């Protein structure tokens, strides 16, 4: 029974959204003993039940319509009431698409004509999960809380999917691992009717990329400044990562906006890493920034503590293998007194983009596309044959998924494989059992028509990458919540994403310049001594040294592996791999999805303890 209420009892912040019907009363009764707060429909029935800080939910109403907002935003109760009034006048929850077009990153919920509506953000940072219990539709912001509430069982097939490397393809990536639970896609809302029917509808779409670099730079600078100001307003000191160009832009935007900033830079074990050099140049040119450099010897390596983690995440997360390294700065910031920590996550996929955009550009601007293809081919040493094959391949996304299903046990793509296809084709790892491979193949083939995330190869790859990496930020936030500190990733705000994607790909993405859009947008914000930095550190050394240094912890996870119990992993093969030397750039990464899933399965066996909600 304890395991069935692990997250309900332990997680410090969650909410469940119920429709306005007596049939939802059993679900409300199941949730209320674990909840600290309740909001009600106009009828008096429970609407939103859960745990959140006293000031974390903004609510407004008009007539029988209610609107609630939680997350990072500047919405006032009066604005929420105006949105509720717009819904009442229109007689439709769809009126929120215009009436609630607010900046920030938040969950939006409404009770009104036709049922209840709930939505997250444009990508995977703020998610919504839903299911039907009996004939009652119910939604929540965490999959584990929802699964416990309705008594859903583990879906072994979905667990098998999580072992795909370098990642599970869209739309299966990030799916909840319980039977009957579904995830609302990014940029979509969920409406649950009183009779239990649920439907999703798109509320956000990427813009047409028609702006020049100069126009887009102004738009991006303003959107990022707005995103940062929304979060820093009313705060005391805020903390930030200060490492690469993306986090530097966020840090400097906060400083220019008048925030009291405490910046942290982690030194790399690899002496070629230059984050500290550039961070110190930046800080010297700014006024009043408190800067802390974490010595390389104090930075955890990959796989540190991997057999002793106790985070309660609602889905497995690749970030688990780097948990202690990623959380080191957040923990220091929380101890310093920060209640808000900025990260630059999101900048890579948004600002560097993907060469796969050339796939569509070839049809509209062939000369520009060919020139860029030659540049990328030279830069990454792509073969001419492979480049032409991918560039001229016009087969639909469903065809690509079919090929992935067919080739699950084929050798992985070569290191010099061009990046122009729908994605890097994932593979099952060598330790996956025949049953696991067969299950994944069946799941990939059984879902009928599968549409891509974007309108073309490039837009698809960028949005899928944002969905995936934004969940890293989401899971870091779940890890940080017990410390009373929120982790903020402003690059995932819909307005910031829209500003960047509105720029013509031929100007935003180029082999000739490093992230030209943010470089132009940060004129006058990031000091000139570091604005045009064109290097990016990586953690290859941390990966290889971590594998050597924490091999015993990895082998401990292989003992009585939960994935082996499920019949998905051959424990002997997995142990053999963990004993080997594995190059970080190729084979070591094969372990990440499997190890992350194993840690997650073990975390579901922890003994729950009551959680307290700390203010944000």
PDB file of N, CA, C and O in Angstrom, residues 78-146:
ATOM      1  N   UNK A  78      -6.948  39.738 -11.424  1.00  0.00           N
ATOM      2  CA  UNK A  78      -7.820  40.507 -12.316  1.00  0.00           C
ATOM      3  C   UNK A  78      -7.682  40.033 -13.757  1.00  0.00           C
ATOM      4  O   UNK A  78      -8.682  39.909 -14.480  1.00  0.00           O
ATOM      5  N   UNK A  79      -6.453  39.764 -14.203  1.00  0.00           N
ATOM      6  CA  UNK A  79      -6.262  39.256 -15.561  1.00  0.00           C
ATOM      7  C   UNK A  79      -6.885  37.875 -15.722  1.00  0.00           C
ATOM      8  O   UNK A  79      -7.481  37.563 -16.756  1.00  0.00           O
ATOM      9  N   UNK A  80      -6.747  37.024 -14.707  1.00  0.00           N
ATOM     10  CA  UNK A  80      -7.376  35.713 -14.761  1.00  0.00           C
ATOM     11  C   UNK A  80      -8.887  35.847 -14.830  1.00  0.00           C
ATOM     12  O   UNK A  80      -9.569  35.090 -15.549  1.00  0.00           O
ATOM     13  N   UNK A  81      -9.441  36.804 -14.095  1.00  0.00           N
ATOM     14  CA  UNK A  81     -10.892  37.032 -14.135  1.00  0.00           C
ATOM     15  C   UNK A  81     -11.331  37.523 -15.512  1.00  0.00           C
ATOM     16  O   UNK A  81     -12.403  37.148 -16.004  1.00  0.00           O
ATOM     17  N   UNK A  82     -10.505  38.371 -16.153  1.00  0.00           N
ATOM     18  CA  UNK A  82     -10.846  38.838 -17.501  1.00  0.00           C
ATOM     19  C   UNK A  82     -10.844  37.677 -18.491  1.00  0.00           C
ATOM     20  O   UNK A  82     -11.678  37.610 -19.397  1.00  0.00           O
ATOM     21  N   UNK A  83      -9.898  36.751 -18.331  1.00  0.00           N
ATOM     22  CA  UNK A  83      -9.874  35.573 -19.195  1.00  0.00           C
ATOM     23  C   UNK A  83     -11.119  34.716 -18.960  1.00  0.00           C
ATOM     24  O   UNK A  83     -11.724  34.187 -19.906  1.00  0.00           O
ATOM     25  N   UNK A  84     -11.518  34.593 -17.690  1.00  0.00           N
ATOM     26  CA  UNK A  84     -12.733  33.845 -17.384  1.00  0.00           C
ATOM     27  C   UNK A  84     -13.954  34.518 -18.007  1.00  0.00           C
ATOM     28  O   UNK A  84     -14.862  33.843 -18.516  1.00  0.00           O
ATOM     29  N   UNK A  85     -13.987  35.845 -17.988  1.00  0.00           N
ATOM     30  CA  UNK A  85     -15.105  36.569 -18.590  1.00  0.00           C
ATOM     31  C   UNK A  85     -15.160  36.340 -20.101  1.00  0.00           C
ATOM     32  O   UNK A  85     -16.243  36.212 -20.686  1.00  0.00           O
ATOM     33  N   UNK A  86     -13.976  36.275 -20.732  1.00  0.00           N
ATOM     34  CA  UNK A  86     -13.945  36.012 -22.181  1.00  0.00           C
ATOM     35  C   UNK A  86     -14.509  34.636 -22.493  1.00  0.00           C
ATOM     36  O   UNK A  86     -15.219  34.453 -23.490  1.00  0.00           O
ATOM     37  N   UNK A  87     -14.216  33.663 -21.649  1.00  0.00           N
ATOM     38  CA  UNK A  87     -14.762  32.317 -21.829  1.00  0.00           C
ATOM     39  C   UNK A  87     -16.280  32.332 -21.657  1.00  0.00           C
ATOM     40  O   UNK A  87     -17.028  31.717 -22.436  1.00  0.00           O
ATOM     41  N   UNK A  88     -16.747  33.049 -20.651  1.00  0.00           N
ATOM     42  CA  UNK A  88     -18.190  33.132 -20.403  1.00  0.00           C
ATOM     43  C   UNK A  88     -18.915  33.766 -21.585  1.00  0.00           C
ATOM     44  O   UNK A  88     -19.956  33.271 -22.036  1.00  0.00           O
ATOM     45  N   UNK A  89     -18.358  34.858 -22.098  1.00  0.00           N
ATOM     46  CA  UNK A  89     -18.997  35.544 -23.234  1.00  0.00           C
ATOM     47  C   UNK A  89     -19.017  34.653 -24.475  1.00  0.00           C
ATOM     48  O   UNK A  89     -20.008  34.617 -25.211  1.00  0.00           O
ATOM     49  N   UNK A  90     -17.920  33.949 -24.719  1.00  0.00           N
ATOM     50  CA  UNK A  90     -17.841  33.099 -25.909  1.00  0.00           C
ATOM     51  C   UNK A  90     -18.604  31.794 -25.743  1.00  0.00           C
ATOM     52  O   UNK A  90     -18.931  31.133 -26.731  1.00  0.00           O
ATOM     53  N   UNK A  91     -18.866  31.412 -24.494  1.00  0.00           N
ATOM     54  CA  UNK A  91     -19.514  30.140 -24.252  1.00  0.00           C
ATOM     55  C   UNK A  91     -18.638  28.964 -24.614  1.00  0.00           C
ATOM     56  O   UNK A  91     -19.141  27.868 -24.883  1.00  0.00           O
ATOM     57  N   UNK A  92     -17.308  29.181 -24.622  1.00  0.00           N
ATOM     58  CA  UNK A  92     -16.386  28.138 -25.039  1.00  0.00           C
ATOM     59  C   UNK A  92     -15.040  28.314 -24.350  1.00  0.00           C
ATOM     60  O   UNK A  92     -14.518  29.442 -24.260  1.00  0.00           O
ATOM     61  N   UNK A  93     -14.474  27.193 -23.882  1.00  0.00           N
ATOM     62  CA  UNK A  93     -13.136  27.238 -23.296  1.00  0.00           C
ATOM     63  C   UNK A  93     -12.070  27.576 -24.322  1.00  0.00           C
ATOM     64  O   UNK A  93     -10.960  27.978 -23.974  1.00  0.00           O
ATOM     65  N   UNK A  94     -12.391  27.430 -25.611  1.00  0.00           N
ATOM     66  CA  UNK A  94     -11.440  27.784 -26.665  1.00  0.00           C
ATOM     67  C   UNK A  94     -11.080  29.248 -26.677  1.00  0.00           C
ATOM     68  O   UNK A  94     -10.067  29.639 -27.269  1.00  0.00           O
ATOM     69  N   UNK A  95     -11.888  30.099 -26.031  1.00  0.00           N
ATOM     70  CA  UNK A  95     -11.581  31.530 -25.975  1.00  0.00           C
ATOM     71  C   UNK A  95     -10.286  31.809 -25.233  1.00  0.00           C
ATOM     72  O   UNK A  95      -9.707  32.895 -25.357  1.00  0.00           O
ATOM     73  N   UNK A  96      -9.806  30.832 -24.454  1.00  0.00           N
ATOM     74  CA  UNK A  96      -8.547  31.029 -23.723  1.00  0.00           C
ATOM     75  C   UNK A  96      -7.356  31.174 -24.659  1.00  0.00           C
ATOM     76  O   UNK A  96      -6.336  31.744 -24.272  1.00  0.00           O
ATOM     77  N   UNK A  97      -7.462  30.642 -25.875  1.00  0.00           N
ATOM     78  CA  UNK A  97      -6.330  30.733 -26.799  1.00  0.00           C
ATOM     79  C   UNK A  97      -5.893  32.179 -26.988  1.00  0.00           C
ATOM     80  O   UNK A  97      -4.700  32.471 -27.099  1.00  0.00           O
ATOM     81  N   UNK A  98      -6.844  33.083 -27.019  1.00  0.00           N
ATOM     82  CA  UNK A  98      -6.513  34.515 -27.145  1.00  0.00           C
ATOM     83  C   UNK A  98      -6.495  35.215 -25.794  1.00  0.00           C
ATOM     84  O   UNK A  98      -5.624  36.026 -25.508  1.00  0.00           O
ATOM     85  N   UNK A  99      -7.473  34.905 -24.967  1.00  0.00           N
ATOM     86  CA  UNK A  99      -7.630  35.635 -23.711  1.00  0.00           C
ATOM     87  C   UNK A  99      -6.507  35.358 -22.724  1.00  0.00           C
ATOM     88  O   UNK A  99      -6.246  36.173 -21.830  1.00  0.00           O
ATOM     89  N   UNK A 100      -5.835  34.215 -22.842  1.00  0.00           N
ATOM     90  CA  UNK A 100      -4.773  33.847 -21.902  1.00  0.00           C
ATOM     91  C   UNK A 100      -3.415  33.771 -22.591  1.00  0.00           C
ATOM     92  O   UNK A 100      -2.571  32.951 -22.233  1.00  0.00           O
ATOM     93  N   UNK A 101      -3.196  34.631 -23.570  1.00  0.00           N
ATOM     94  CA  UNK A 101      -1.921  34.666 -24.282  1.00  0.00           C
ATOM     95  C   UNK A 101      -0.918  35.488 -23.484  1.00  0.00           C
ATOM     96  O   UNK A 101      -0.549  36.602 -23.859  1.00  0.00           O
ATOM     97  N   UNK A 102      -0.471  34.932 -22.370  1.00  0.00           N
ATOM     98  CA  UNK A 102       0.415  35.629 -21.451  1.00  0.00           C
ATOM     99  C   UNK A 102       1.854  35.138 -21.595  1.00  0.00           C
ATOM    100  O   UNK A 102       2.098  33.983 -21.948  1.00  0.00           O
ATOM    101  N   UNK A 103       2.818  36.005 -21.296  1.00  0.00           N
ATOM    102  CA  UNK A 103       4.220  35.550 -21.319  1.00  0.00           C
ATOM    103  C   UNK A 103       4.538  34.687 -20.115  1.00  0.00           C
ATOM    104  O   UNK A 103       3.850  34.722 -19.094  1.00  0.00           O
ATOM    105  N   UNK A 104       5.589  33.888 -20.245  1.00  0.00           N
ATOM    106  CA  UNK A 104       6.028  33.049 -19.150  1.00  0.00           C
ATOM    107  C   UNK A 104       5.912  31.577 -19.478  1.00  0.00           C
ATOM    108  O   UNK A 104       5.740  31.171 -20.631  1.00  0.00           O
ATOM    109  N   UNK A 105       5.994  30.771 -18.446  1.00  0.00           N
ATOM    110  CA  UNK A 105       5.894  29.312 -18.562  1.00  0.00           C
ATOM    111  C   UNK A 105       5.015  28.840 -17.423  1.00  0.00           C
ATOM    112  O   UNK A 105       5.365  28.993 -16.254  1.00  0.00           O
ATOM    113  N   UNK A 106       3.864  28.256 -17.750  1.00  0.00           N
ATOM    114  CA  UNK A 106       2.892  27.966 -16.697  1.00  0.00           C
ATOM    115  C   UNK A 106       1.897  26.903 -17.142  1.00  0.00           C
ATOM    116  O   UNK A 106       1.763  26.596 -18.325  1.00  0.00           O
ATOM    117  N   UNK A 107       1.220  26.331 -16.155  1.00  0.00           N
ATOM    118  CA  UNK A 107       0.033  25.526 -16.396  1.00  0.00           C
ATOM    119  C   UNK A 107      -1.179  26.449 -16.324  1.00  0.00           C
ATOM    120  O   UNK A 107      -1.278  27.290 -15.423  1.00  0.00           O
ATOM    121  N   UNK A 108      -2.088  26.252 -17.256  1.00  0.00           N
ATOM    122  CA  UNK A 108      -3.323  27.034 -17.311  1.00  0.00           C
ATOM    123  C   UNK A 108      -4.498  26.075 -17.177  1.00  0.00           C
ATOM    124  O   UNK A 108      -4.590  25.096 -17.918  1.00  0.00           O
ATOM    125  N   UNK A 109      -5.391  26.360 -16.240  1.00  0.00           N
ATOM    126  CA  UNK A 109      -6.555  25.498 -16.020  1.00  0.00           C
ATOM    127  C   UNK A 109      -7.814  26.338 -15.988  1.00  0.00           C
ATOM    128  O   UNK A 109      -7.794  27.481 -15.515  1.00  0.00           O
ATOM    129  N   UNK A 110      -8.896  25.792 -16.495  1.00  0.00           N
ATOM    130  CA  UNK A 110     -10.167  26.515 -16.511  1.00  0.00           C
ATOM    131  C   UNK A 110     -11.310  25.542 -16.288  1.00  0.00           C
ATOM    132  O   UNK A 110     -11.272  24.387 -16.727  1.00  0.00           O
ATOM    133  N   UNK A 111     -12.328  26.018 -15.597  1.00  0.00           N
ATOM    134  CA  UNK A 111     -13.588  25.300 -15.419  1.00  0.00           C
ATOM    135  C   UNK A 111     -14.677  26.190 -15.977  1.00  0.00           C
ATOM    136  O   UNK A 111     -14.830  27.345 -15.546  1.00  0.00           O
ATOM    137  N   UNK A 112     -15.407  25.689 -16.964  1.00  0.00           N
ATOM    138  CA  UNK A 112     -16.410  26.537 -17.588  1.00  0.00           C
ATOM    139  C   UNK A 112     -17.274  25.778 -18.563  1.00  0.00           C
ATOM    140  O   UNK A 112     -17.459  24.556 -18.414  1.00  0.00           O
ATOM    141  N   UNK A 113     -17.765  26.458 -19.576  1.00  0.00           N
ATOM    142  CA  UNK A 113     -18.671  25.828 -20.534  1.00  0.00           C
ATOM    143  C   UNK A 113     -18.031  24.602 -21.198  1.00  0.00           C
ATOM    144  O   UNK A 113     -16.949  24.697 -21.768  1.00  0.00           O
ATOM    145  N   UNK A 114     -18.660  23.468 -21.062  1.00  0.00           N
ATOM    146  CA  UNK A 114     -18.177  22.276 -21.739  1.00  0.00           C
ATOM    147  C   UNK A 114     -17.238  21.405 -20.948  1.00  0.00           C
ATOM    148  O   UNK A 114     -16.812  20.356 -21.425  1.00  0.00           O
ATOM    149  N   UNK A 115     -16.870  21.806 -19.725  1.00  0.00           N
ATOM    150  CA  UNK A 115     -15.999  20.952 -18.922  1.00  0.00           C
ATOM    151  C   UNK A 115     -14.832  21.691 -18.307  1.00  0.00           C
ATOM    152  O   UNK A 115     -14.938  22.864 -17.939  1.00  0.00           O
ATOM    153  N   UNK A 116     -13.696  20.999 -18.214  1.00  0.00           N
ATOM    154  CA  UNK A 116     -12.479  21.602 -17.681  1.00  0.00           C
ATOM    155  C   UNK A 116     -11.390  21.541 -18.749  1.00  0.00           C
ATOM    156  O   UNK A 116     -11.358  20.619 -19.566  1.00  0.00           O
ATOM    157  N   UNK A 117     -10.539  22.533 -18.741  1.00  0.00           N
ATOM    158  CA  UNK A 117      -9.420  22.586 -19.683  1.00  0.00           C
ATOM    159  C   UNK A 117      -8.135  22.739 -18.892  1.00  0.00           C
ATOM    160  O   UNK A 117      -8.093  23.466 -17.890  1.00  0.00           O
ATOM    161  N   UNK A 118      -7.076  22.058 -19.362  1.00  0.00           N
ATOM    162  CA  UNK A 118      -5.767  22.182 -18.728  1.00  0.00           C
ATOM    163  C   UNK A 118      -4.705  22.086 -19.813  1.00  0.00           C
ATOM    164  O   UNK A 118      -4.830  21.310 -20.757  1.00  0.00           O
ATOM    165  N   UNK A 119      -3.676  22.911 -19.691  1.00  0.00           N
ATOM    166  CA  UNK A 119      -2.578  22.877 -20.663  1.00  0.00           C
ATOM    167  C   UNK A 119      -1.276  23.233 -19.983  1.00  0.00           C
ATOM    168  O   UNK A 119      -1.242  23.917 -18.956  1.00  0.00           O
ATOM    169  N   UNK A 120      -0.191  22.736 -20.575  1.00  0.00           N
ATOM    170  CA  UNK A 120       1.137  23.089 -20.117  1.00  0.00           C
ATOM    171  C   UNK A 120       1.738  24.135 -21.034  1.00  0.00           C
ATOM    172  O   UNK A 120       1.091  25.116 -21.381  1.00  0.00           O
ATOM    173  N   UNK A 121       2.980  23.922 -21.466  1.00  0.00           N
ATOM    174  CA  UNK A 121       3.630  24.929 -22.300  1.00  0.00           C
ATOM    175  C   UNK A 121       3.864  24.379 -23.705  1.00  0.00           C
ATOM    176  O   UNK A 121       3.361  23.321 -24.075  1.00  0.00           O
ATOM    177  N   UNK A 122       4.626  25.116 -24.496  1.00  0.00           N
ATOM    178  CA  UNK A 122       4.794  24.763 -25.913  1.00  0.00           C
ATOM    179  C   UNK A 122       5.604  23.490 -26.109  1.00  0.00           C
ATOM    180  O   UNK A 122       5.433  22.792 -27.107  1.00  0.00           O
ATOM    181  N   UNK A 123       6.495  23.193 -25.156  1.00  0.00           N
ATOM    182  CA  UNK A 123       7.314  21.979 -25.257  1.00  0.00           C
ATOM    183  C   UNK A 123       7.121  21.162 -23.985  1.00  0.00           C
ATOM    184  O   UNK A 123       6.085  21.247 -23.344  1.00  0.00           O
ATOM    185  N   UNK A 124       8.097  20.329 -23.614  1.00  0.00           N
ATOM    186  CA  UNK A 124       7.882  19.363 -22.548  1.00  0.00           C
ATOM    187  C   UNK A 124       8.209  19.822 -21.145  1.00  0.00           C
ATOM    188  O   UNK A 124       8.269  18.996 -20.240  1.00  0.00           O
ATOM    189  N   UNK A 125       8.401  21.114 -20.918  1.00  0.00           N
ATOM    190  CA  UNK A 125       8.815  21.583 -19.601  1.00  0.00           C
ATOM    191  C   UNK A 125       7.692  21.452 -18.572  1.00  0.00           C
ATOM    192  O   UNK A 125       7.916  21.040 -17.430  1.00  0.00           O
ATOM    193  N   UNK A 126       6.475  21.826 -18.956  1.00  0.00           N
ATOM    194  CA  UNK A 126       5.311  21.705 -18.061  1.00  0.00           C
ATOM    195  C   UNK A 126       4.324  20.768 -18.740  1.00  0.00           C
ATOM    196  O   UNK A 126       3.675  21.136 -19.710  1.00  0.00           O
ATOM    197  N   UNK A 127       4.218  19.567 -18.226  1.00  0.00           N
ATOM    198  CA  UNK A 127       3.480  18.526 -18.908  1.00  0.00           C
ATOM    199  C   UNK A 127       2.107  18.301 -18.277  1.00  0.00           C
ATOM    200  O   UNK A 127       1.867  18.658 -17.118  1.00  0.00           O
ATOM    201  N   UNK A 128       1.237  17.693 -19.060  1.00  0.00           N
ATOM    202  CA  UNK A 128      -0.089  17.310 -18.589  1.00  0.00           C
ATOM    203  C   UNK A 128      -0.300  15.846 -18.960  1.00  0.00           C
ATOM    204  O   UNK A 128      -0.078  15.446 -20.109  1.00  0.00           O
ATOM    205  N   UNK A 129      -0.719  15.050 -17.985  1.00  0.00           N
ATOM    206  CA  UNK A 129      -1.023  13.638 -18.199  1.00  0.00           C
ATOM    207  C   UNK A 129      -2.506  13.423 -17.895  1.00  0.00           C
ATOM    208  O   UNK A 129      -3.081  14.109 -17.052  1.00  0.00           O
ATOM    209  N   UNK A 130      -3.090  12.458 -18.573  1.00  0.00           N
ATOM    210  CA  UNK A 130      -4.516  12.226 -18.324  1.00  0.00           C
ATOM    211  C   UNK A 130      -4.862  10.763 -18.523  1.00  0.00           C
ATOM    212  O   UNK A 130      -4.124   9.993 -19.158  1.00  0.00           O
ATOM    213  N   UNK A 131      -6.004  10.386 -17.974  1.00  0.00           N
ATOM    214  CA  UNK A 131      -6.527   9.029 -18.125  1.00  0.00           C
ATOM    215  C   UNK A 131      -8.007   9.062 -17.815  1.00  0.00           C
ATOM    216  O   UNK A 131      -8.567  10.099 -17.438  1.00  0.00           O
ATOM    217  N   UNK A 132      -8.645   7.914 -17.973  1.00  0.00           N
ATOM    218  CA  UNK A 132     -10.052   7.764 -17.619  1.00  0.00           C
ATOM    219  C   UNK A 132     -10.169   6.703 -16.549  1.00  0.00           C
ATOM    220  O   UNK A 132      -9.650   5.586 -16.699  1.00  0.00           O
ATOM    221  N   UNK A 133     -10.798   7.051 -15.442  1.00  0.00           N
ATOM    222  CA  UNK A 133     -11.047   6.120 -14.352  1.00  0.00           C
ATOM    223  C   UNK A 133     -12.546   5.860 -14.312  1.00  0.00           C
ATOM    224  O   UNK A 133     -13.325   6.747 -13.950  1.00  0.00           O
ATOM    225  N   UNK A 134     -12.937   4.644 -14.687  1.00  0.00           N
ATOM    226  CA  UNK A 134     -14.357   4.398 -14.873  1.00  0.00           C
ATOM    227  C   UNK A 134     -14.825   5.180 -16.076  1.00  0.00           C
ATOM    228  O   UNK A 134     -14.374   4.962 -17.199  1.00  0.00           O
ATOM    229  N   UNK A 135     -15.692   6.134 -15.859  1.00  0.00           N
ATOM    230  CA  UNK A 135     -16.134   7.023 -16.946  1.00  0.00           C
ATOM    231  C   UNK A 135     -15.746   8.475 -16.670  1.00  0.00           C
ATOM    232  O   UNK A 135     -16.319   9.397 -17.245  1.00  0.00           O
ATOM    233  N   UNK A 136     -14.755   8.661 -15.801  1.00  0.00           N
ATOM    234  CA  UNK A 136     -14.351  10.012 -15.406  1.00  0.00           C
ATOM    235  C   UNK A 136     -12.970  10.330 -15.960  1.00  0.00           C
ATOM    236  O   UNK A 136     -11.999   9.604 -15.699  1.00  0.00           O
ATOM    237  N   UNK A 137     -12.867  11.386 -16.728  1.00  0.00           N
ATOM    238  CA  UNK A 137     -11.576  11.847 -17.195  1.00  0.00           C
ATOM    239  C   UNK A 137     -10.897  12.658 -16.113  1.00  0.00           C
ATOM    240  O   UNK A 137     -11.540  13.468 -15.429  1.00  0.00           O
ATOM    241  N   UNK A 138      -9.597  12.456 -15.927  1.00  0.00           N
ATOM    242  CA  UNK A 138      -8.848  13.156 -14.884  1.00  0.00           C
ATOM    243  C   UNK A 138      -7.463  13.473 -15.418  1.00  0.00           C
ATOM    244  O   UNK A 138      -6.895  12.714 -16.206  1.00  0.00           O
ATOM    245  N   UNK A 139      -6.920  14.608 -15.010  1.00  0.00           N
ATOM    246  CA  UNK A 139      -5.603  15.056 -15.478  1.00  0.00           C
ATOM    247  C   UNK A 139      -4.737  15.443 -14.295  1.00  0.00           C
ATOM    248  O   UNK A 139      -5.236  15.735 -13.198  1.00  0.00           O
ATOM    249  N   UNK A 140      -3.403  15.456 -14.521  1.00  0.00           N
ATOM    250  CA  UNK A 140      -2.462  15.849 -13.475  1.00  0.00           C
ATOM    251  C   UNK A 140      -1.186  16.355 -14.121  1.00  0.00           C
ATOM    252  O   UNK A 140      -0.928  16.107 -15.306  1.00  0.00           O
ATOM    253  N   UNK A 141      -0.372  17.048 -13.329  1.00  0.00           N
ATOM    254  CA  UNK A 141       0.898  17.554 -13.855  1.00  0.00           C
ATOM    255  C   UNK A 141       2.023  16.555 -13.671  1.00  0.00           C
ATOM    256  O   UNK A 141       3.115  16.755 -14.192  1.00  0.00           O
ATOM    257  N   UNK A 142       1.765  15.452 -12.931  1.00  0.00           N
ATOM    258  CA  UNK A 142       2.773  14.409 -12.746  1.00  0.00           C
ATOM    259  C   UNK A 142       2.139  13.058 -13.053  1.00  0.00           C
ATOM    260  O   UNK A 142       1.056  12.721 -12.552  1.00  0.00           O
ATOM    261  N   UNK A 143       2.861  12.245 -13.842  1.00  0.00           N
ATOM    262  CA  UNK A 143       2.342  10.942 -14.227  1.00  0.00           C
ATOM    263  C   UNK A 143       2.269   9.995 -13.040  1.00  0.00           C
ATOM    264  O   UNK A 143       1.332   9.189 -12.935  1.00  0.00           O
ATOM    265  N   UNK A 144       3.243  10.049 -12.136  1.00  0.00           N
ATOM    266  CA  UNK A 144       3.246   9.117 -11.011  1.00  0.00           C
ATOM    267  C   UNK A 144       2.083   9.374 -10.065  1.00  0.00           C
ATOM    268  O   UNK A 144       1.446   8.439  -9.569  1.00  0.00           O
ATOM    269  N   UNK A 145       1.795  10.641  -9.819  1.00  0.00           N
ATOM    270  CA  UNK A 145       0.669  10.985  -8.952  1.00  0.00           C
ATOM    271  C   UNK A 145      -0.636  10.476  -9.557  1.00  0.00           C
ATOM    272  O   UNK A 145      -1.492   9.886  -8.873  1.00  0.00           O
ATOM    273  N   UNK A 146      -0.802  10.679 -10.855  1.00  0.00           N
ATOM    274  CA  UNK A 146      -2.016  10.233 -11.526  1.00  0.00           C
ATOM    275  C   UNK A 146      -2.129   8.711 -11.497  1.00  0.00           C
ATOM    276  O   UNK A 146      -3.213   8.153 -11.252  1.00  0.00           O
TER     277      UNK A 146
END
